[in-house]
mmCIF file of C-alpha atoms in Angstrom:
data_model
loop_
_atom_site.group_PDB
_atom_site.id
_atom_site.type_symbol
_atom_site.label_atom_id
_atom_site.label_comp_id
_atom_site.label_asym_id
_atom_site.label_seq_id
_atom_site.Cartn_x
_atom_site.Cartn_y
_atom_site.Cartn_z
ATOM 1 C CA MET Y 1 0.045 -0.312 -0.047
ATOM 2 C CA VAL Y 2 2.756 2.821 1.223
ATOM 3 C CA MET Y 3 4.513 1.678 -2.243
ATOM 4 C CA ILE Y 4 0.743 2.640 -4.724
ATOM 5 C CA MET Y 5 0.350 5.628 -2.610
ATOM 6 C CA LYS Y 6 4.409 6.651 -3.515
ATOM 7 C CA LEU Y 7 3.546 6.379 -6.867
ATOM 8 C CA VAL Y 8 0.040 8.352 -6.348
ATOM 9 C CA GLY Y 9 1.413 10.478 -5.175
ATOM 10 C CA ALA Y 10 4.266 10.740 -8.087
ATOM 11 C CA LEU Y 11 2.526 10.113 -10.827
ATOM 12 C CA LEU Y 12 0.238 13.201 -9.441
ATOM 13 C CA LEU Y 13 3.183 15.990 -9.064
ATOM 14 C CA MET Y 14 4.765 15.276 -11.872
ATOM 15 C CA PHE Y 15 1.409 16.433 -13.628
ATOM 16 C CA LEU Y 16 1.465 18.797 -11.531
ATOM 17 C CA VAL Y 17 4.637 20.227 -12.117
ATOM 18 C CA VAL Y 18 3.808 19.628 -15.506
ATOM 19 C CA HIS Y 19 0.752 21.569 -16.453
ATOM 20 C CA GLY Y 20 -0.669 22.394 -13.009
ATOM 21 C CA VAL Y 21 1.572 26.896 -13.984
ATOM 22 C CA GLU Y 22 -0.573 26.925 -17.611
ATOM 23 C CA CYS Y 23 -4.130 25.700 -15.966
ATOM 24 C CA GLN Y 24 -3.979 27.999 -12.912
ATOM 25 C CA LEU Y 25 -5.505 25.673 -10.964
ATOM 26 C CA ARG Y 26 -3.825 24.721 -7.881
ATOM 27 C CA VAL Y 27 -4.929 22.500 -4.736
ATOM 28 C CA GLY Y 28 -5.950 24.361 -1.926
ATOM 29 C CA PHE Y 29 -7.725 27.417 -4.293
ATOM 30 C CA TYR Y 30 -10.230 27.750 -1.577
ATOM 31 C CA SER Y 31 -8.518 27.242 1.772
ATOM 32 C CA GLY Y 32 -8.216 31.148 2.010
ATOM 33 C CA SER Y 33 -11.115 31.990 0.704
ATOM 34 C CA CYS Y 34 -14.036 29.689 1.600
ATOM 35 C CA GLY Y 35 -11.997 26.964 4.401
ATOM 36 C CA LEU Y 36 -15.407 24.494 4.253
ATOM 37 C CA ALA Y 37 -15.768 24.041 0.498
ATOM 38 C CA GLU Y 38 -14.674 20.713 0.164
ATOM 39 C CA PHE Y 39 -15.727 19.244 3.690
ATOM 40 C CA VAL Y 40 -18.975 20.651 2.190
ATOM 41 C CA VAL Y 41 -19.209 18.920 -1.049
ATOM 42 C CA LYS Y 42 -17.796 16.105 0.964
ATOM 43 C CA THR Y 43 -20.779 15.961 3.593
ATOM 44 C CA ALA Y 44 -23.594 16.591 -0.044
ATOM 45 C CA VAL Y 45 -21.938 13.341 -1.375
ATOM 46 C CA ARG Y 46 -21.653 11.130 2.056
ATOM 47 C CA GLN Y 47 -25.607 11.659 2.256
ATOM 48 C CA ALA Y 48 -26.624 10.998 -1.075
ATOM 49 C CA PHE Y 49 -24.900 7.991 -1.068
ATOM 50 C CA ILE Y 50 -25.794 6.342 2.827
ATOM 51 C CA ASN Y 51 -30.132 6.853 0.191
ATOM 52 C CA ASP Y 52 -28.335 6.098 -3.183
ATOM 53 C CA ARG Y 53 -25.093 3.994 -3.923
ATOM 54 C CA GLY Y 54 -25.630 4.555 -7.578
ATOM 55 C CA VAL Y 55 -25.253 8.021 -7.209
ATOM 56 C CA ALA Y 56 -20.870 7.972 -6.779
ATOM 57 C CA ALA Y 57 -21.164 6.529 -10.269
ATOM 58 C CA GLY Y 58 -23.546 8.908 -11.465
ATOM 59 C CA LEU Y 59 -21.674 12.221 -10.099
ATOM 60 C CA LEU Y 60 -17.700 10.290 -11.268
ATOM 61 C CA ARG Y 61 -19.909 10.588 -15.415
ATOM 62 C CA MET Y 62 -21.293 13.705 -15.084
ATOM 63 C CA HIS Y 63 -17.867 14.924 -14.268
ATOM 64 C CA PHE Y 64 -16.523 13.228 -17.208
ATOM 65 C CA HIS Y 65 -18.780 14.296 -19.786
ATOM 66 C CA ASP Y 66 -18.753 17.844 -18.354
ATOM 67 C CA CYS Y 67 -15.052 17.274 -19.047
ATOM 68 C CA PHE Y 68 -15.131 16.744 -22.871
ATOM 69 C CA VAL Y 69 -17.681 19.179 -23.958
ATOM 70 C CA ARG Y 70 -16.467 22.296 -23.811
ATOM 71 C CA GLY Y 71 -13.709 21.679 -21.658
ATOM 72 C CA CYS Y 72 -14.698 20.845 -16.987
ATOM 73 C CA ASP Y 73 -17.130 23.973 -16.772
ATOM 74 C CA GLY Y 74 -19.839 23.045 -15.158
ATOM 75 C CA SER Y 75 -21.714 23.437 -18.565
ATOM 76 C CA VAL Y 76 -23.220 20.018 -18.276
ATOM 77 C CA LEU Y 77 -25.569 21.608 -15.220
ATOM 78 C CA ILE Y 78 -27.044 24.108 -16.656
ATOM 79 C CA ASP Y 79 -31.010 24.221 -17.352
ATOM 80 C CA SER Y 80 -32.495 23.583 -21.188
ATOM 81 C CA THR Y 81 -34.178 26.945 -22.020
ATOM 82 C CA SER Y 82 -36.751 26.916 -24.091
ATOM 83 C CA SER Y 83 -34.446 28.445 -26.863
ATOM 84 C CA ASN Y 84 -31.679 26.386 -26.381
ATOM 85 C CA THR Y 85 -32.079 22.678 -25.865
ATOM 86 C CA ALA Y 86 -28.362 22.458 -23.560
ATOM 87 C CA GLU Y 87 -26.178 18.766 -23.001
ATOM 88 C CA LYS Y 88 -28.201 17.402 -19.909
ATOM 89 C CA ASP Y 89 -30.859 17.231 -22.228
ATOM 90 C CA SER Y 90 -28.278 15.462 -24.820
ATOM 91 C CA PRO Y 91 -29.379 11.421 -25.168
ATOM 92 C CA PRO Y 92 -25.718 10.737 -24.176
ATOM 93 C CA ASN Y 93 -27.035 12.899 -21.416
ATOM 94 C CA ASN Y 94 -30.574 12.269 -20.957
ATOM 95 C CA PRO Y 95 -32.174 9.939 -19.218
ATOM 96 C CA SER Y 96 -28.822 8.590 -18.022
ATOM 97 C CA LEU Y 97 -26.950 11.421 -16.099
ATOM 98 C CA ARG Y 98 -28.127 11.784 -12.496
ATOM 99 C CA GLY Y 99 -26.671 13.242 -9.254
ATOM 100 C CA PHE Y 100 -27.467 16.917 -9.692
ATOM 101 C CA GLU Y 101 -29.992 17.104 -6.822
ATOM 102 C CA VAL Y 102 -26.333 16.357 -4.559
ATOM 103 C CA ILE Y 103 -24.482 19.019 -6.697
ATOM 104 C CA ASP Y 104 -27.690 21.700 -6.068
ATOM 105 C CA ALA Y 105 -27.609 21.319 -2.446
ATOM 106 C CA ALA Y 106 -23.453 21.842 -1.918
ATOM 107 C CA LYS Y 107 -24.316 25.030 -3.876
ATOM 108 C CA SER Y 108 -26.864 26.422 -1.578
ATOM 109 C CA ARG Y 109 -24.643 25.639 1.647
ATOM 110 C CA LEU Y 110 -22.025 26.879 0.188
ATOM 111 C CA GLU Y 111 -23.517 30.074 -1.293
ATOM 112 C CA GLY Y 112 -24.145 30.414 2.358
ATOM 113 C CA ILE Y 113 -20.987 29.549 4.363
ATOM 114 C CA CYS Y 114 -19.434 32.009 1.083
ATOM 115 C CA ARG Y 115 -21.444 33.830 -1.834
ATOM 116 C CA GLY Y 116 -20.283 33.840 -4.586
ATOM 117 C CA VAL Y 117 -16.815 32.026 -4.443
ATOM 118 C CA VAL Y 118 -17.061 28.336 -5.106
ATOM 119 C CA SER Y 119 -17.940 27.317 -8.984
ATOM 120 C CA CYS Y 120 -20.313 24.755 -9.438
ATOM 121 C CA ALA Y 121 -17.209 23.457 -11.822
ATOM 122 C CA ASP Y 122 -15.114 23.089 -8.811
ATOM 123 C CA ILE Y 123 -17.816 20.982 -6.886
ATOM 124 C CA LEU Y 124 -18.499 18.694 -9.524
ATOM 125 C CA ALA Y 125 -14.909 17.558 -8.906
ATOM 126 C CA PHE Y 126 -14.784 17.799 -6.202
ATOM 127 C CA ALA Y 127 -17.502 15.024 -5.739
ATOM 128 C CA ALA Y 128 -16.489 12.992 -8.764
ATOM 129 C CA ARG Y 129 -13.239 12.362 -6.066
ATOM 130 C CA ASP Y 130 -15.420 12.092 -3.574
ATOM 131 C CA SER Y 131 -17.348 9.947 -5.196
ATOM 132 C CA ILE Y 132 -14.438 7.419 -6.637
ATOM 133 C CA GLU Y 133 -12.992 7.589 -2.250
ATOM 134 C CA ILE Y 134 -16.421 6.540 -1.459
ATOM 135 C CA SER Y 135 -16.685 3.140 -3.760
ATOM 136 C CA GLY Y 136 -13.122 2.005 -3.142
ATOM 137 C CA GLY Y 137 -10.939 3.994 -4.954
ATOM 138 C CA LEU Y 138 -7.754 6.316 -4.429
ATOM 139 C CA GLY Y 139 -8.890 9.644 -2.760
ATOM 140 C CA TYR Y 140 -6.642 12.287 -4.813
ATOM 141 C CA ASP Y 141 -5.917 15.931 -4.261
ATOM 142 C CA VAL Y 142 -8.041 18.457 -6.164
ATOM 143 C CA PRO Y 143 -6.486 20.847 -8.102
ATOM 144 C CA SER Y 144 -9.273 23.867 -7.780
ATOM 145 C CA GLY Y 145 -9.687 27.534 -9.382
ATOM 146 C CA ARG Y 146 -12.546 26.188 -12.450
ATOM 147 C CA ARG Y 147 -14.491 29.251 -13.464
ATOM 148 C CA ASP Y 148 -17.902 28.626 -15.020
ATOM 149 C CA GLY Y 149 -18.839 28.095 -18.466
ATOM 150 C CA ILE Y 150 -21.859 30.530 -20.080
ATOM 151 C CA THR Y 151 -22.675 28.453 -22.885
ATOM 152 C CA SER Y 152 -24.303 24.325 -23.152
ATOM 153 C CA LEU Y 153 -25.497 23.505 -26.229
ATOM 154 C CA SER Y 154 -26.660 19.779 -26.832
ATOM 155 C CA SER Y 155 -24.956 18.879 -30.365
ATOM 156 C CA GLU Y 156 -21.709 20.339 -28.711
ATOM 157 C CA ALA Y 157 -22.292 16.525 -26.281
ATOM 158 C CA LEU Y 158 -22.910 14.540 -29.452
ATOM 159 C CA SER Y 159 -19.802 15.653 -31.086
ATOM 160 C CA ASN Y 160 -17.721 15.358 -28.234
ATOM 161 C CA LEU Y 161 -18.764 12.666 -25.791
ATOM 162 C CA PRO Y 162 -17.641 8.936 -27.192
ATOM 163 C CA PRO Y 163 -20.751 6.951 -28.184
ATOM 164 C CA PRO Y 164 -21.325 3.676 -27.336
ATOM 165 C CA THR Y 165 -19.841 2.207 -29.935
ATOM 166 C CA ALA Y 166 -16.300 3.219 -30.428
ATOM 167 C CA ASN Y 167 -14.018 1.104 -31.897
ATOM 168 C CA VAL Y 168 -10.553 1.500 -30.090
ATOM 169 C CA GLY Y 169 -9.625 3.941 -32.888
ATOM 170 C CA GLN Y 170 -11.911 6.137 -32.581
ATOM 171 C CA LEU Y 171 -11.736 6.177 -29.031
ATOM 172 C CA THR Y 172 -7.953 6.533 -28.708
ATOM 173 C CA GLN Y 173 -8.471 9.763 -30.785
ATOM 174 C CA ILE Y 174 -11.267 11.659 -29.224
ATOM 175 C CA PHE Y 175 -9.215 10.785 -26.420
ATOM 176 C CA SER Y 176 -6.442 12.203 -27.855
ATOM 177 C CA ASN Y 177 -8.206 15.639 -28.767
ATOM 178 C CA LYS Y 178 -9.048 15.817 -25.043
ATOM 179 C CA GLY Y 179 -5.210 15.498 -24.845
ATOM 180 C CA LEU Y 180 -4.729 12.466 -22.989
ATOM 181 C CA SER Y 181 -2.622 9.587 -23.040
ATOM 182 C CA GLN Y 182 -4.481 5.741 -25.880
ATOM 183 C CA ALA Y 183 -3.529 4.702 -21.836
ATOM 184 C CA GLU Y 184 -5.674 7.007 -20.092
ATOM 185 C CA MET Y 185 -8.348 6.112 -22.514
ATOM 186 C CA VAL Y 186 -8.304 2.267 -20.767
ATOM 187 C CA THR Y 187 -7.868 3.441 -17.960
ATOM 188 C CA LEU Y 188 -10.794 5.804 -17.434
ATOM 189 C CA SER Y 189 -12.836 3.117 -19.707
ATOM 190 C CA GLY Y 190 -12.224 1.236 -16.282
ATOM 191 C CA GLY Y 191 -14.934 3.680 -13.913
ATOM 192 C CA HIS Y 192 -17.056 1.256 -16.320
ATOM 193 C CA THR Y 193 -16.653 -1.116 -13.229
ATOM 194 C CA ILE Y 194 -19.297 0.666 -11.208
ATOM 195 C CA GLY Y 195 -23.156 2.713 -12.438
ATOM 196 C CA ARG Y 196 -26.046 0.901 -14.682
ATOM 197 C CA SER Y 197 -26.471 1.315 -17.782
ATOM 198 C CA HIS Y 198 -29.852 2.270 -19.997
ATOM 199 C CA CYS Y 199 -30.921 -1.417 -21.960
ATOM 200 C CA SER Y 200 -31.464 1.549 -24.527
ATOM 201 C CA SER Y 201 -28.056 1.412 -24.682
ATOM 202 C CA VAL Y 202 -27.231 -2.383 -25.036
ATOM 203 C CA ALA Y 203 -29.530 -3.228 -26.745
ATOM 204 C CA PRO Y 204 -28.456 -3.293 -30.264
ATOM 205 C CA ARG Y 205 -25.264 -5.440 -29.127
ATOM 206 C CA LEU Y 206 -28.043 -7.962 -28.183
ATOM 207 C CA TYR Y 207 -30.522 -7.689 -31.265
ATOM 208 C CA ASN Y 208 -29.696 -5.906 -33.578
ATOM 209 C CA PHE Y 209 -25.888 -5.649 -34.126
ATOM 210 C CA ASN Y 210 -24.375 -4.727 -37.538
ATOM 211 C CA GLY Y 211 -27.847 -5.782 -39.339
ATOM 212 C CA THR Y 212 -26.365 -9.910 -38.132
ATOM 213 C CA GLY Y 213 -28.566 -9.845 -34.214
ATOM 214 C CA GLN Y 214 -26.464 -10.639 -31.533
ATOM 215 C CA ASP Y 215 -22.381 -9.976 -30.951
ATOM 216 C CA PRO Y 216 -20.800 -12.281 -31.840
ATOM 217 C CA THR Y 217 -18.240 -11.343 -29.702
ATOM 218 C CA LEU Y 218 -20.203 -11.209 -27.377
ATOM 219 C CA ASP Y 219 -20.125 -14.290 -23.820
ATOM 220 C CA ALA Y 220 -23.198 -16.682 -24.444
ATOM 221 C CA ALA Y 221 -24.236 -16.845 -21.220
ATOM 222 C CA TYR Y 222 -23.640 -12.480 -20.189
ATOM 223 C CA ALA Y 223 -25.706 -11.971 -23.732
ATOM 224 C CA THR Y 224 -28.068 -14.917 -22.465
ATOM 225 C CA ALA Y 225 -28.265 -12.824 -18.929
ATOM 226 C CA LEU Y 226 -28.667 -9.508 -20.624
ATOM 227 C CA LYS Y 227 -31.727 -10.430 -22.809
ATOM 228 C CA GLN Y 228 -33.325 -11.310 -19.838
ATOM 229 C CA GLN Y 229 -32.597 -8.054 -18.651
ATOM 230 C CA CYS Y 230 -33.441 -6.141 -21.724
ATOM 231 C CA PRO Y 231 -35.901 -7.490 -23.939
ATOM 232 C CA GLN Y 232 -35.940 -7.276 -27.044
ATOM 233 C CA GLY Y 233 -38.494 -4.653 -28.434
ATOM 234 C CA ASN Y 234 -38.862 -3.427 -24.084
ATOM 235 C CA SER Y 235 -40.175 0.326 -24.794
ATOM 236 C CA ASN Y 236 -39.477 1.155 -21.017
ATOM 237 C CA GLY Y 237 -36.824 3.781 -20.985
ATOM 238 C CA ASN Y 238 -36.110 3.465 -17.303
ATOM 239 C CA LEU Y 239 -34.643 -0.146 -17.594
ATOM 240 C CA VAL Y 240 -31.270 -1.395 -16.482
ATOM 241 C CA VAL Y 241 -28.891 -2.978 -16.005
ATOM 242 C CA PRO Y 242 -25.628 -2.513 -13.841
ATOM 243 C CA MET Y 243 -22.597 -2.184 -15.985
ATOM 244 C CA ASP Y 244 -20.886 -4.448 -13.263
ATOM 245 C CA ALA Y 245 -22.812 -7.770 -12.315
ATOM 246 C CA ILE Y 246 -21.027 -8.479 -9.168
ATOM 247 C CA SER Y 247 -19.801 -5.331 -7.989
ATOM 248 C CA PRO Y 248 -21.986 -2.520 -10.262
ATOM 249 C CA ALA Y 249 -20.684 0.151 -6.552
ATOM 250 C CA VAL Y 250 -17.423 -1.034 -5.733
ATOM 251 C CA LEU Y 251 -14.784 0.248 -7.873
ATOM 252 C CA ASP Y 252 -12.387 -1.813 -8.825
ATOM 253 C CA GLU Y 253 -10.913 -4.384 -11.518
ATOM 254 C CA GLY Y 254 -13.285 -6.375 -12.391
ATOM 255 C CA TYR Y 255 -14.306 -4.104 -15.285
ATOM 256 C CA TYR Y 256 -10.519 -5.721 -17.074
ATOM 257 C CA VAL Y 257 -11.988 -9.058 -15.698
ATOM 258 C CA ASP Y 258 -14.915 -8.543 -17.632
ATOM 259 C CA VAL Y 259 -13.490 -7.789 -21.010
ATOM 260 C CA ILE Y 260 -11.097 -10.175 -21.178
ATOM 261 C CA SER Y 261 -14.000 -12.673 -20.814
ATOM 262 C CA ASN Y 262 -15.801 -11.301 -23.100
ATOM 263 C CA ARG Y 263 -18.514 -10.198 -20.399
ATOM 264 C CA GLY Y 264 -17.198 -6.211 -22.245
ATOM 265 C CA MET Y 265 -21.135 -4.155 -21.767
ATOM 266 C CA PHE Y 266 -20.763 -2.537 -25.108
ATOM 267 C CA THR Y 267 -19.311 -2.240 -28.077
ATOM 268 C CA SER Y 268 -16.633 0.460 -26.262
ATOM 269 C CA ASP Y 269 -15.505 -2.030 -23.852
ATOM 270 C CA GLN Y 270 -14.960 -4.760 -25.267
ATOM 271 C CA THR Y 271 -12.963 -3.082 -28.686
ATOM 272 C CA LEU Y 272 -9.847 -2.821 -26.130
ATOM 273 C CA MET Y 273 -8.678 -6.078 -26.649
ATOM 274 C CA THR Y 274 -8.987 -5.988 -30.465
ATOM 275 C CA ASN Y 275 -4.893 -3.699 -30.281
ATOM 276 C CA ALA Y 276 -2.370 -5.013 -28.165
ATOM 277 C CA ALA Y 277 -1.044 -2.033 -27.009
ATOM 278 C CA THR Y 278 -5.057 -1.791 -25.089
ATOM 279 C CA ALA Y 279 -5.232 -5.277 -24.087
ATOM 280 C CA ALA Y 280 -2.399 -5.215 -22.372
ATOM 281 C CA GLN Y 281 -2.807 -2.415 -20.907
ATOM 282 C CA VAL Y 282 -6.750 -4.118 -19.801
ATOM 283 C CA SER Y 283 -4.412 -7.555 -18.670
ATOM 284 C CA GLN Y 284 -1.907 -5.073 -16.507
ATOM 285 C CA ASN Y 285 -5.159 -3.811 -13.863
ATOM 286 C CA ALA Y 286 -7.260 -6.367 -14.001
ATOM 287 C CA GLY Y 287 -4.161 -7.951 -12.417
ATOM 288 C CA ASN Y 288 -3.243 -5.007 -9.624
ATOM 289 C CA ARG Y 289 -5.860 -3.540 -8.662
ATOM 290 C CA MET Y 290 -4.388 -1.342 -6.756
ATOM 291 C CA LEU Y 291 -2.062 -0.196 -9.554
ATOM 292 C CA TRP Y 292 -5.387 0.426 -11.218
ATOM 293 C CA SER Y 293 -6.345 2.994 -8.674
ATOM 294 C CA ALA Y 294 -3.368 5.061 -8.671
ATOM 295 C CA LYS Y 295 -3.550 5.634 -12.403
ATOM 296 C CA PHE Y 296 -7.374 6.207 -12.607
ATOM 297 C CA ALA Y 297 -6.658 8.833 -9.540
ATOM 298 C CA ALA Y 298 -3.878 10.347 -11.434
ATOM 299 C CA ALA Y 299 -5.909 10.342 -14.944
ATOM 300 C CA MET Y 300 -8.835 11.736 -13.504
ATOM 301 C CA VAL Y 301 -6.772 15.022 -12.330
ATOM 302 C CA LYS Y 302 -5.418 14.944 -15.731
ATOM 303 C CA MET Y 303 -8.534 14.947 -16.972
ATOM 304 C CA GLY Y 304 -9.917 17.516 -15.002
ATOM 305 C CA GLN Y 305 -7.290 19.957 -15.775
ATOM 306 C CA ILE Y 306 -9.394 19.660 -19.452
ATOM 307 C CA GLY Y 307 -9.881 23.378 -21.091
ATOM 308 C CA VAL Y 308 -10.731 25.162 -17.337
ATOM 309 C CA LEU Y 309 -11.735 29.007 -16.978
ATOM 310 C CA THR Y 310 -9.306 30.849 -15.083
ATOM 311 C CA GLY Y 311 -9.202 33.880 -13.900
ATOM 312 C CA SER Y 312 -11.978 36.030 -14.852
ATOM 313 C CA SER Y 313 -13.256 34.256 -17.444
ATOM 314 C CA GLY Y 314 -16.193 32.783 -17.067
ATOM 315 C CA GLU Y 315 -18.511 33.499 -13.580
ATOM 316 C CA ILE Y 316 -19.121 31.672 -10.508
ATOM 317 C CA ARG Y 317 -22.540 30.664 -10.678
ATOM 318 C CA ALA Y 318 -25.134 31.530 -7.951
ATOM 319 C CA ASP Y 319 -27.102 28.445 -9.372
ATOM 320 C CA CYS Y 320 -25.539 25.575 -11.011
ATOM 321 C CA ARG Y 321 -28.211 25.473 -13.200
ATOM 322 C CA VAL Y 322 -28.688 28.708 -14.408
ATOM 323 C CA VAL Y 323 -26.403 30.956 -16.135
ATOM 324 C CA ASN Y 324 -26.089 34.667 -13.859
ATOM 325 C CA SER Y 325 -27.900 37.233 -15.280
#
């Protein structure tokens, strides 16, 4: 454990030294202006987790979806209006994203303590970290100082988020576009070890893969189990299945074990075994939970720096759902 923690520290330090100055984020950003900021967010996450353990996966995914569209600026939190359909109502996000009420609760408490100080983008970054930790992953320091964006467009979610049908080449390019390596793509894909998927995202692999029926790469027993949970022709848009049937609320190496066994839920999961380099990463992660956890923490810090707004850019929203008037 000591060696792994040293590895986490080394990975994070190396990244912050190389990238910390250029993005103007820093650990402890609110220590002088709102010292309780991270504690308030952690409390909100813990309270929500007690009521619904699945909220951790929701908050982790929300941070990912925020950062991949316009950068980590909290734009995924903005509500749609009569004149604009926002990111959260784009098909990749609606109805699957969840946990907005946790961000609302933390923001409300923080506005009562230190009004106009803590950004929604930082609250989401803190909440994602706390969700990882409460789910069994390694905690890490979150560089903060993000400011909130003022634009949120459904169309940009569609064009920036990796679809469940993506192959390894497409995934590599999508992540590269955000400054993340192929190895970091494989590492971050492990986030699929917690949470759930709507049957509508799984059905194409079960019933209409390339117009031929079931995806032949899908483990037969696993496919049968999925079909029982997601019947063909099902019209219930709220029907869901766990991403990891064994430990759906624990951030562990189960995702990689499943992928090796042809039980990756999405094409974008199973495709990692079609490339020698990514398959080697999958095997390494499957065999060493602590090593993967360390890499995951470092990759989350790096992802959290994508396209951030700092200084006088953007704003500090009073309500995470609405741009300041």
